[in-house]
PDB file of C-alpha atoms in Angstrom:
ATOM      1  CA  MET I 280       0.003   0.073   0.173  1.00 61.00           C
ATOM      2  CA  ALA I 281       2.672   2.317   0.739  1.00 67.00           C
ATOM      3  CA  LEU I 282       4.307   1.510  -2.241  1.00 65.00           C
ATOM      4  CA  LEU I 283       1.408   2.312  -4.269  1.00 66.00           C
ATOM      5  CA  ARG I 284       1.104   5.606  -2.345  1.00 71.00           C
ATOM      6  CA  SER I 285       4.573   6.879  -2.963  1.00 71.00           C
ATOM      7  CA  GLY I 286       4.155   5.666  -6.705  1.00 70.00           C
ATOM      8  CA  LEU I 287       0.997   7.939  -7.307  1.00 68.00           C
ATOM      9  CA  GLN I 288       2.594  10.843  -5.438  1.00 69.00           C
ATOM     10  CA  ARG I 289       5.465  10.551  -7.627  1.00 67.00           C
ATOM     11  CA  VAL I 290       2.851  10.686 -10.534  1.00 61.00           C
ATOM     12  CA  ALA I 291       1.305  13.313  -8.954  1.00 63.00           C
ATOM     13  CA  ASN I 292       4.441  15.656  -9.010  1.00 60.00           C
ATOM     14  CA  ILE I 293       5.123  15.197 -12.030  1.00 61.00           C
ATOM     15  CA  PHE I 294       1.944  16.589 -13.696  1.00 59.00           C
ATOM     16  CA  GLY I 295       1.429  19.384 -11.080  1.00 54.00           C
ATOM     17  CA  GLY I 296       3.290  21.837  -9.777  1.00 48.00           C
ATOM     18  CA  THR I 297       4.790  24.983 -10.854  1.00 49.00           C
ATOM     19  CA  GLN I 298       8.469  24.118 -11.067  1.00 52.00           C
ATOM     20  CA  GLY I 299       9.287  21.700 -13.421  1.00 53.00           C
ATOM     21  CA  GLY I 300       5.984  19.983 -13.828  1.00 55.00           C
ATOM     22  CA  ILE I 301       4.891  19.039 -17.203  1.00 60.00           C
ATOM     23  CA  LEU I 302       1.954  21.582 -16.533  1.00 58.00           C
ATOM     24  CA  SER I 303       4.602  24.242 -16.153  1.00 55.00           C
ATOM     25  CA  ARG I 304       6.026  23.563 -20.037  1.00 56.00           C
ATOM     26  CA  PHE I 305       2.751  25.088 -21.450  1.00 57.00           C
ATOM     27  CA  VAL I 306       2.791  28.392 -19.471  1.00 55.00           C
ATOM     28  CA  THR I 307       4.968  30.888 -21.429  1.00 53.00           C
ATOM     29  CA  SER I 308       8.066  32.186 -19.390  1.00 51.00           C
ATOM     30  CA  LEU I 309       8.235  35.183 -21.476  1.00 55.00           C
ATOM     31  CA  VAL I 310       6.137  37.229 -19.197  1.00 57.00           C
ATOM     32  CA  PRO I 311       7.882  37.563 -15.582  1.00 58.00           C
ATOM     33  CA  SER I 312       5.691  36.057 -13.014  1.00 61.00           C
ATOM     34  CA  GLU I 313       4.448  37.596 -10.221  1.00 65.00           C
ATOM     35  CA  ASN I 314       3.654  36.283  -6.672  1.00 71.00           C
ATOM     36  CA  LYS I 315       0.910  38.638  -5.795  1.00 75.00           C
ATOM     37  CA  SER I 316      -2.136  37.837  -3.490  1.00 81.00           C
ATOM     38  CA  VAL I 317      -5.599  37.701  -5.225  1.00 82.00           C
ATOM     39  CA  ALA I 318      -7.129  40.977  -3.431  1.00 85.00           C
ATOM     40  CA  GLU I 319      -3.806  43.207  -4.440  1.00 86.00           C
ATOM     41  CA  THR I 320      -4.225  41.722  -7.747  1.00 85.00           C
ATOM     42  CA  SER I 321      -7.516  42.780  -8.067  1.00 87.00           C
ATOM     43  CA  LYS I 322      -7.050  46.211  -6.205  1.00 89.00           C
ATOM     44  CA  GLU I 323      -4.583  47.063  -8.511  1.00 89.00           C
ATOM     45  CA  VAL I 324      -5.809  45.749 -11.551  1.00 88.00           C
ATOM     46  CA  ILE I 325      -9.157  48.059 -10.527  1.00 90.00           C
ATOM     47  CA  ALA I 326      -7.092  50.987 -10.378  1.00 91.00           C
ATOM     48  CA  THR I 327      -5.477  50.140 -13.419  1.00 89.00           C
ATOM     49  CA  CYS I 328      -8.931  50.522 -15.195  1.00 91.00           C
ATOM     50  CA  ASN I 329     -10.178  53.847 -13.060  1.00 91.00           C
ATOM     51  CA  LYS I 330      -7.210  55.512 -13.866  1.00 91.00           C
ATOM     52  CA  LEU I 331      -7.764  54.444 -18.114  1.00 91.00           C
ATOM     53  CA  ILE I 332     -11.406  55.786 -17.785  1.00 91.00           C
ATOM     54  CA  GLU I 333      -9.721  59.064 -16.500  1.00 91.00           C
ATOM     55  CA  GLN I 334      -7.247  59.097 -19.594  1.00 89.00           C
ATOM     56  CA  ASN I 335     -10.542  58.483 -21.817  1.00 85.00           C
ATOM     57  CA  ALA I 336      -8.108  57.136 -24.546  1.00 80.00           C
ATOM     58  CA  SER I 337     -10.633  54.980 -26.631  1.00 87.00           C
ATOM     59  CA  ARG I 338     -14.324  54.530 -27.333  1.00 92.00           C
ATOM     60  CA  ASN I 339     -16.418  53.116 -24.996  1.00 94.00           C
ATOM     61  CA  PHE I 340     -19.022  50.439 -25.795  1.00 95.00           C
ATOM     62  CA  ALA I 341     -21.819  48.399 -24.054  1.00 96.00           C
ATOM     63  CA  ILE I 342     -24.069  45.878 -24.234  1.00 96.00           C
ATOM     64  CA  VAL I 343     -27.287  47.110 -23.410  1.00 96.00           C
ATOM     65  CA  HIS I 344     -30.796  45.229 -23.103  1.00 96.00           C
ATOM     66  CA  ILE I 345     -33.933  46.556 -24.714  1.00 95.00           C
ATOM     67  CA  LEU I 346     -37.324  45.178 -25.134  1.00 94.00           C
ATOM     68  CA  GLY I 347     -35.878  41.601 -24.470  1.00 94.00           C
ATOM     69  CA  LYS I 348     -32.729  42.293 -27.219  1.00 95.00           C
ATOM     70  CA  GLN I 349     -29.343  43.081 -26.610  1.00 96.00           C
ATOM     71  CA  TRP I 350     -27.758  45.452 -28.516  1.00 96.00           C
ATOM     72  CA  ARG I 351     -23.759  46.406 -28.792  1.00 96.00           C
ATOM     73  CA  VAL I 352     -23.866  50.495 -28.705  1.00 96.00           C
ATOM     74  CA  THR I 353     -21.500  53.107 -29.176  1.00 96.00           C
ATOM     75  CA  ASP I 354     -21.456  56.937 -29.333  1.00 94.00           C
ATOM     76  CA  GLY I 355     -23.988  57.677 -32.251  1.00 93.00           C
ATOM     77  CA  ASP I 356     -25.466  54.536 -33.026  1.00 94.00           C
ATOM     78  CA  LEU I 357     -29.038  54.578 -34.739  1.00 95.00           C
ATOM     79  CA  LEU I 358     -31.047  51.520 -33.240  1.00 94.00           C
ATOM     80  CA  VAL I 359     -34.580  50.413 -34.341  1.00 94.00           C
ATOM     81  CA  VAL I 360     -36.469  48.954 -31.707  1.00 95.00           C
ATOM     82  CA  GLU I 361     -39.508  46.758 -32.885  1.00 94.00           C
ATOM     83  CA  GLY I 362     -42.575  46.334 -30.580  1.00 95.00           C
ATOM     84  CA  TYR I 363     -44.704  48.231 -28.045  1.00 95.00           C
ATOM     85  CA  TRP I 364     -42.696  50.474 -26.554  1.00 95.00           C
ATOM     86  CA  PRO I 365     -43.774  53.829 -24.133  1.00 95.00           C
ATOM     87  CA  PRO I 366     -41.495  56.214 -25.060  1.00 95.00           C
ATOM     88  CA  ASN I 367     -42.047  59.286 -26.819  1.00 95.00           C
ATOM     89  CA  ILE I 368     -40.504  61.161 -29.595  1.00 96.00           C
ATOM     90  CA  GLY I 369     -37.951  63.533 -28.014  1.00 95.00           C
ATOM     91  CA  ASP I 370     -37.560  61.673 -24.888  1.00 95.00           C
ATOM     92  CA  GLN I 371     -34.035  61.546 -23.532  1.00 96.00           C
ATOM     93  CA  ILE I 372     -33.470  58.247 -21.808  1.00 96.00           C
ATOM     94  CA  THR I 373     -31.064  56.230 -19.800  1.00 95.00           C
ATOM     95  CA  LEU I 374     -30.312  52.981 -20.623  1.00 95.00           C
ATOM     96  CA  ASP I 375     -29.840  50.957 -17.562  1.00 93.00           C
ATOM     97  CA  LYS I 376     -29.618  47.307 -18.195  1.00 95.00           C
ATOM     98  CA  VAL I 377     -26.078  47.203 -18.999  1.00 95.00           C
ATOM     99  CA  LEU I 378     -24.549  43.922 -19.354  1.00 96.00           C
ATOM    100  CA  VAL I 379     -21.254  44.856 -20.709  1.00 96.00           C
ATOM    101  CA  ALA I 380     -19.093  48.045 -20.654  1.00 95.00           C
ATOM    102  CA  ALA I 381     -15.836  48.250 -22.434  1.00 94.00           C
ATOM    103  CA  THR I 382     -13.349  50.091 -24.376  1.00 94.00           C
ATOM    104  CA  LYS I 383      -9.891  48.603 -26.215  1.00 92.00           C
ATOM    105  CA  ASP I 384      -8.085  48.185 -23.026  1.00 91.00           C
ATOM    106  CA  PHE I 385     -10.505  46.729 -20.552  1.00 92.00           C
ATOM    107  CA  SER I 386     -13.886  45.037 -20.041  1.00 94.00           C
ATOM    108  CA  LEU I 387     -16.366  45.471 -17.408  1.00 94.00           C
ATOM    109  CA  ILE I 388     -18.895  42.453 -17.336  1.00 95.00           C
ATOM    110  CA  GLY I 389     -21.761  42.415 -15.541  1.00 93.00           C
ATOM    111  CA  ARG I 390     -23.452  39.472 -13.725  1.00 92.00           C
ATOM    112  CA  PRO I 391     -25.822  39.723 -15.091  1.00 90.00           C
ATOM    113  CA  LEU I 392     -25.481  43.758 -15.041  1.00 93.00           C
ATOM    114  CA  VAL I 393     -22.574  45.959 -14.584  1.00 93.00           C
ATOM    115  CA  GLN I 394     -22.096  47.556 -11.027  1.00 90.00           C
ATOM    116  CA  PRO I 395     -25.278  50.176 -10.820  1.00 89.00           C
ATOM    117  CA  GLY I 396     -24.583  53.853 -11.441  1.00 89.00           C
ATOM    118  CA  LEU I 397     -20.966  53.158 -13.154  1.00 92.00           C
ATOM    119  CA  VAL I 398     -22.074  53.272 -16.468  1.00 94.00           C
ATOM    120  CA  THR I 399     -24.918  55.676 -18.230  1.00 94.00           C
ATOM    121  CA  VAL I 400     -25.625  55.291 -21.698  1.00 96.00           C
ATOM    122  CA  THR I 401     -27.996  58.006 -22.870  1.00 96.00           C
ATOM    123  CA  ALA I 402     -30.352  57.925 -25.735  1.00 97.00           C
ATOM    124  CA  THR I 403     -32.952  60.155 -27.665  1.00 97.00           C
ATOM    125  CA  ILE I 404     -35.866  59.073 -29.011  1.00 97.00           C
ATOM    126  CA  ILE I 405     -36.205  60.228 -33.026  1.00 96.00           C
ATOM    127  CA  SER I 406     -38.856  58.707 -34.698  1.00 95.00           C
ATOM    128  CA  LYS I 407     -42.076  56.135 -33.501  1.00 96.00           C
ATOM    129  CA  GLY I 408     -43.693  54.490 -36.578  1.00 94.00           C
ATOM    130  CA  LEU I 409     -44.911  51.296 -38.423  1.00 94.00           C
ATOM    131  CA  SER I 410     -42.754  48.702 -40.202  1.00 92.00           C
ATOM    132  CA  HIS I 411     -43.474  47.712 -43.931  1.00 91.00           C
ATOM    133  CA  THR I 412     -46.668  45.382 -44.269  1.00 92.00           C
ATOM    134  CA  ARG I 413     -45.260  41.822 -43.658  1.00 91.00           C
ATOM    135  CA  THR I 414     -47.682  39.015 -45.010  1.00 92.00           C
ATOM    136  CA  HIS I 415     -48.386  36.224 -42.920  1.00 93.00           C
ATOM    137  CA  PHE I 416     -49.506  33.353 -45.548  1.00 95.00           C
ATOM    138  CA  LYS I 417     -50.404  29.966 -44.571  1.00 96.00           C
ATOM    139  CA  LYS I 418     -51.470  26.822 -46.474  1.00 97.00           C
ATOM    140  CA  LYS I 419     -52.098  23.597 -46.175  1.00 97.00           C
ATOM    141  CA  ARG I 420     -51.588  21.317 -48.959  1.00 96.00           C
ATOM    142  CA  ARG I 421     -55.047  18.942 -49.951  1.00 97.00           C
ATOM    143  CA  LYS I 422     -56.507  20.250 -47.431  1.00 96.00           C
ATOM    144  CA  GLN I 423     -58.535  23.431 -48.509  1.00 97.00           C
ATOM    145  CA  PHE I 424     -56.697  25.577 -46.053  1.00 97.00           C
ATOM    146  CA  MET I 425     -55.363  29.227 -46.845  1.00 97.00           C
ATOM    147  CA  ARG I 426     -55.274  32.085 -44.639  1.00 96.00           C
ATOM    148  CA  ILE I 427     -53.308  35.599 -45.539  1.00 95.00           C
ATOM    149  CA  ASN I 428     -52.854  38.067 -42.763  1.00 96.00           C
ATOM    150  CA  PHE I 429     -50.874  41.344 -42.933  1.00 95.00           C
ATOM    151  CA  GLN I 430     -49.171  42.962 -40.188  1.00 92.00           C
ATOM    152  CA  ARG I 431     -47.094  46.148 -39.172  1.00 93.00           C
ATOM    153  CA  ALA I 432     -45.143  46.266 -36.104  1.00 93.00           C
ATOM    154  CA  GLN I 433     -44.350  49.627 -33.934  1.00 95.00           C
ATOM    155  CA  GLN I 434     -40.997  50.725 -34.690  1.00 94.00           C
ATOM    156  CA  THR I 435     -39.023  53.214 -32.347  1.00 96.00           C
ATOM    157  CA  ILE I 436     -35.782  54.681 -33.710  1.00 95.00           C
ATOM    158  CA  LEU I 437     -33.518  55.827 -30.758  1.00 95.00           C
ATOM    159  CA  ARG I 438     -30.152  57.690 -31.290  1.00 97.00           C
ATOM    160  CA  ILE I 439     -27.258  56.674 -28.669  1.00 96.00           C
ATOM    161  CA  ASN I 440     -26.028  59.824 -27.317  1.00 96.00           C
ATOM    162  CA  SER I 441     -23.135  58.616 -25.442  1.00 94.00           C
ATOM    163  CA  VAL I 442     -21.556  55.659 -23.324  1.00 95.00           C
ATOM    164  CA  GLU I 443     -19.871  57.024 -20.511  1.00 93.00           C
ATOM    165  CA  ILE I 444     -18.084  54.705 -17.824  1.00 93.00           C
ATOM    166  CA  GLY I 445     -17.638  56.602 -14.380  1.00 89.00           C
ATOM    167  CA  ASN I 446     -14.150  56.113 -13.118  1.00 83.00           C
ATOM    168  CA  LYS I 447     -15.919  54.477  -9.784  1.00 84.00           C
ATOM    169  CA  ILE I 448     -15.197  50.553 -10.291  1.00 85.00           C
ATOM    170  CA  ASN I 449     -15.722  49.125  -6.902  1.00 81.00           C
ATOM    171  CA  GLU I 450     -16.700  52.190  -5.015  1.00 82.00           C
ATOM    172  CA  GLY I 451     -20.685  51.003  -3.638  1.00 69.00           C
ATOM    173  CA  ARG I 452     -23.485  52.414  -5.398  1.00 57.00           C
ATOM    174  CA  ASN I 453     -24.610  55.703  -4.836  1.00 52.00           C
ATOM    175  CA  ASP I 454     -27.643  56.681  -7.065  1.00 51.00           C
ATOM    176  CA  VAL I 455     -29.819  53.868  -5.024  1.00 50.00           C
TER     177      VAL I 455
ATOM    178  CA  MET K 104      -5.906   9.140  -2.301  1.00 55.00           C
ATOM    179  CA  SER K 105      -6.261  12.338  -0.444  1.00 55.00           C
ATOM    180  CA  TYR K 106      -3.137  13.805  -1.535  1.00 54.00           C
ATOM    181  CA  LEU K 107      -4.081  13.497  -5.650  1.00 55.00           C
ATOM    182  CA  THR K 108      -7.686  15.191  -4.756  1.00 54.00           C
ATOM    183  CA  ARG K 109      -6.197  17.748  -2.564  1.00 50.00           C
ATOM    184  CA  LYS K 110      -4.158  19.002  -5.608  1.00 52.00           C
ATOM    185  CA  ILE K 111      -7.490  19.905  -7.449  1.00 53.00           C
ATOM    186  CA  ALA K 112      -9.550  20.734  -4.383  1.00 51.00           C
ATOM    187  CA  LEU K 113      -7.328  23.326  -3.039  1.00 50.00           C
ATOM    188  CA  ILE K 114      -7.863  26.627  -3.920  1.00 49.00           C
ATOM    189  CA  PRO K 115      -4.829  28.839  -4.289  1.00 49.00           C
ATOM    190  CA  ARG K 116      -4.433  32.012  -2.266  1.00 49.00           C
ATOM    191  CA  VAL K 117      -1.950  33.494  -4.604  1.00 49.00           C
ATOM    192  CA  ALA K 118      -3.300  34.342  -7.910  1.00 48.00           C
ATOM    193  CA  LEU K 119      -0.871  33.050 -10.825  1.00 48.00           C
ATOM    194  CA  SER K 120      -0.547  36.570 -12.710  1.00 46.00           C
ATOM    195  CA  ARG K 121       1.855  35.695 -15.061  1.00 49.00           C
ATOM    196  CA  PHE K 122      -0.051  37.223 -17.831  1.00 60.00           C
ATOM    197  CA  TYR K 123      -0.720  40.813 -18.473  1.00 72.00           C
ATOM    198  CA  ASN K 124      -4.380  40.059 -19.095  1.00 82.00           C
ATOM    199  CA  LYS K 125      -6.108  39.818 -15.721  1.00 87.00           C
ATOM    200  CA  ILE K 126      -9.374  39.312 -14.777  1.00 89.00           C
ATOM    201  CA  VAL K 127     -10.548  40.324 -11.472  1.00 90.00           C
ATOM    202  CA  ILE K 128     -13.901  40.846  -9.661  1.00 90.00           C
ATOM    203  CA  THR K 129     -15.235  43.920  -7.603  1.00 89.00           C
ATOM    204  CA  ASP K 130     -16.149  43.784  -3.951  1.00 88.00           C
ATOM    205  CA  ASP K 131     -19.577  43.271  -4.251  1.00 86.00           C
ATOM    206  CA  GLY K 132     -19.359  40.748  -6.981  1.00 87.00           C
ATOM    207  CA  SER K 133     -21.566  42.650  -9.337  1.00 88.00           C
ATOM    208  CA  THR K 134     -18.861  42.912 -12.155  1.00 92.00           C
ATOM    209  CA  ILE K 135     -16.161  40.628 -13.901  1.00 93.00           C
ATOM    210  CA  VAL K 136     -12.939  43.491 -14.312  1.00 93.00           C
ATOM    211  CA  ALA K 137     -11.093  42.132 -17.116  1.00 92.00           C
ATOM    212  CA  LEU K 138      -7.700  44.197 -17.847  1.00 91.00           C
ATOM    213  CA  HIS K 139      -6.326  43.855 -21.636  1.00 90.00           C
ATOM    214  CA  GLN K 140      -4.397  46.433 -22.462  1.00 86.00           C
ATOM    215  CA  ASP K 141      -2.043  46.272 -25.495  1.00 81.00           C
ATOM    216  CA  TYR K 142       1.373  46.547 -24.789  1.00 78.00           C
ATOM    217  CA  ASP K 143       4.101  48.496 -26.724  1.00 80.00           C
ATOM    218  CA  PHE K 144       7.801  46.884 -27.449  1.00 81.00           C
ATOM    219  CA  PRO K 145      10.666  48.557 -28.479  1.00 85.00           C
ATOM    220  CA  TYR K 146      11.113  49.362 -32.393  1.00 86.00           C
ATOM    221  CA  GLU K 147      14.477  47.758 -32.187  1.00 84.00           C
ATOM    222  CA  HIS K 148      12.925  44.259 -31.522  1.00 85.00           C
ATOM    223  CA  SER K 149      10.458  44.289 -34.227  1.00 86.00           C
ATOM    224  CA  ARG K 150      13.083  44.102 -36.426  1.00 87.00           C
ATOM    225  CA  ALA K 151      14.424  40.811 -38.101  1.00 87.00           C
ATOM    226  CA  LEU K 152      17.156  38.784 -37.347  1.00 85.00           C
ATOM    227  CA  PRO K 153      20.246  39.357 -39.032  1.00 86.00           C
ATOM    228  CA  GLU K 154      20.563  37.061 -42.070  1.00 86.00           C
ATOM    229  CA  GLU K 155      23.205  34.134 -41.603  1.00 83.00           C
ATOM    230  CA  THR K 156      25.875  33.926 -44.331  1.00 80.00           C
ATOM    231  CA  SER K 157      27.271  30.312 -44.464  1.00 75.00           C
ATOM    232  CA  LYS K 158      30.198  29.663 -46.637  1.00 76.00           C
ATOM    233  CA  ASP K 159      30.142  26.451 -48.445  1.00 72.00           C
ATOM    234  CA  ASN K 160      32.965  25.679 -50.518  1.00 76.00           C
ATOM    235  CA  THR K 161      31.383  22.692 -52.687  1.00 79.00           C
ATOM    236  CA  VAL K 162      31.632  22.235 -56.271  1.00 82.00           C
ATOM    237  CA  LEU K 163      28.091  22.336 -56.565  1.00 80.00           C
ATOM    238  CA  LYS K 164      26.054  25.419 -57.404  1.00 79.00           C
ATOM    239  CA  MET K 165      23.186  24.563 -55.488  1.00 78.00           C
ATOM    240  CA  THR K 166      23.589  23.113 -51.808  1.00 79.00           C
ATOM    241  CA  ASP K 167      19.428  23.301 -51.276  1.00 83.00           C
ATOM    242  CA  LEU K 168      18.773  19.981 -51.744  1.00 86.00           C
ATOM    243  CA  ASP K 169      15.013  20.553 -51.252  1.00 88.00           C
ATOM    244  CA  GLU K 170      14.652  22.752 -53.966  1.00 87.00           C
ATOM    245  CA  VAL K 171      16.736  20.466 -56.157  1.00 88.00           C
ATOM    246  CA  LYS K 172      13.844  17.697 -55.277  1.00 89.00           C
ATOM    247  CA  ARG K 173      10.943  19.974 -55.938  1.00 86.00           C
ATOM    248  CA  VAL K 174      12.128  20.819 -59.549  1.00 86.00           C
ATOM    249  CA  PHE K 175      12.839  17.420 -60.699  1.00 88.00           C
ATOM    250  CA  ASN K 176       9.752  15.946 -58.509  1.00 88.00           C
ATOM    251  CA  GLU K 177       7.414  14.748 -61.162  1.00 89.00           C
ATOM    252  CA  MET K 178       4.385  16.433 -59.842  1.00 88.00           C
ATOM    253  CA  LYS K 179       0.837  14.937 -60.514  1.00 92.00           C
ATOM    254  CA  PRO K 180      -1.626  17.144 -62.962  1.00 93.00           C
ATOM    255  CA  GLU K 181      -4.143  17.688 -60.485  1.00 94.00           C
ATOM    256  CA  PHE K 182      -1.397  19.327 -57.991  1.00 93.00           C
ATOM    257  CA  ALA K 183       0.473  21.358 -61.276  1.00 93.00           C
ATOM    258  CA  ARG K 184      -3.191  22.538 -61.940  1.00 95.00           C
ATOM    259  CA  LYS K 185      -3.734  23.857 -58.447  1.00 94.00           C
ATOM    260  CA  GLN K 186      -0.348  25.298 -58.238  1.00 93.00           C
ATOM    261  CA  LEU K 187      -0.833  27.048 -61.603  1.00 95.00           C
ATOM    262  CA  SER K 188      -4.253  28.600 -60.656  1.00 95.00           C
ATOM    263  CA  ASN K 189      -3.205  29.779 -57.478  1.00 95.00           C
ATOM    264  CA  LEU K 190      -0.017  31.383 -58.689  1.00 94.00           C
ATOM    265  CA  THR K 191      -2.090  33.225 -61.711  1.00 95.00           C
ATOM    266  CA  LEU K 192      -5.223  33.822 -59.576  1.00 94.00           C
ATOM    267  CA  THR K 193      -7.254  32.096 -61.984  1.00 94.00           C
ATOM    268  CA  THR K 194      -9.760  29.270 -61.762  1.00 94.00           C
ATOM    269  CA  GLU K 195      -8.313  25.581 -62.442  1.00 93.00           C
ATOM    270  CA  HIS K 196     -10.302  25.262 -65.760  1.00 94.00           C
ATOM    271  CA  ARG K 197      -8.003  26.866 -67.805  1.00 92.00           C
ATOM    272  CA  TRP K 198      -5.343  24.134 -67.086  1.00 94.00           C
ATOM    273  CA  TYR K 199      -6.766  21.376 -68.268  1.00 94.00           C
ATOM    274  CA  PRO K 200      -6.043  19.913 -71.410  1.00 92.00           C
ATOM    275  CA  ARG K 201      -7.852  20.922 -74.239  1.00 91.00           C
ATOM    276  CA  ALA K 202      -9.836  18.045 -75.767  1.00 90.00           C
ATOM    277  CA  ARG K 203      -9.468  19.734 -79.579  1.00 90.00           C
ATOM    278  CA  ASP K 204      -6.188  19.552 -79.192  1.00 89.00           C
ATOM    279  CA  LYS K 205      -6.003  15.765 -79.481  1.00 89.00           C
ATOM    280  CA  LYS K 206      -8.273  15.532 -82.365  1.00 88.00           C
ATOM    281  CA  ALA K 207      -5.723  17.778 -83.991  1.00 85.00           C
ATOM    282  CA  LYS K 208      -4.396  16.671 -87.125  1.00 82.00           C
ATOM    283  CA  LYS K 209      -0.787  15.571 -86.337  1.00 85.00           C
ATOM    284  CA  THR K 210       0.819  15.575 -89.567  1.00 81.00           C
ATOM    285  CA  GLU K 211       3.843  17.560 -90.126  1.00 81.00           C
ATOM    286  CA  MET K 212       3.239  20.975 -91.033  1.00 76.00           C
ATOM    287  CA  ASN K 213       3.731  21.862 -94.749  1.00 73.00           C
ATOM    288  CA  ARG K 214       5.855  24.428 -94.180  1.00 77.00           C
ATOM    289  CA  PRO K 215       7.301  24.858 -90.363  1.00 74.00           C
ATOM    290  CA  TYR K 216       8.466  28.623 -90.964  1.00 79.00           C
ATOM    291  CA  LEU K 217       5.278  29.772 -91.455  1.00 71.00           C
TER     292      LEU K 217
END
């Protein structure tokens, strides 16, 4: 039993371990490794992200949830939202259901929503109208059954004014 | 058996942060923060390595045996067709043998200089 145990231990040592194990060979050694605790690393990363937001180096984009659909939006986008939606022409709204907000350098991924109050996506309703007429045609072969319906869906066009990320990642919610 | 499972079950207290790309989570657990910055490297590191020049004092003009093999290797027409079409950015169809050439007369020309 002891023999078996020592054998298994040796096998485990070959595979695992950061030094000299087989797994270590798949990790590139070009980048120097750091020995930091998880808390320290996360603090550092969040600080870097906050600094990047302040610098405002590249364009922001966000994935927002509107009427059951997810849209990737950035400054100046036009969206056509289909279905019944109360906002009227000229309304300025903020889209609060932000699933992902990101720039070139970092991404904030919500679970499911990004930290509330951090990302502000503002939009203006441009127009409300109806879609083109869609034909809904049903026919069953050899059964003398045929129906034709026409339908038009409500469409709301909205312009995304801005996608802004506040530099307050990991600072408690202040809007609620 | 426990020492085998321990390796998997144990959650490391030290993050393996060997890579520049890092994924962390905020304290309230609402957001995952992923950092993926581009890191520039110095221009001189982007240039090609200096070309190695090896002196050869052989009698042969060509020492690259692979090239010699490639030239004298008898290629199958399918591969030749594919290569030619790739080379000339055309379809493979124009590299097939023409049927009318087979039917052509094989008599000697009356006056070959014409």
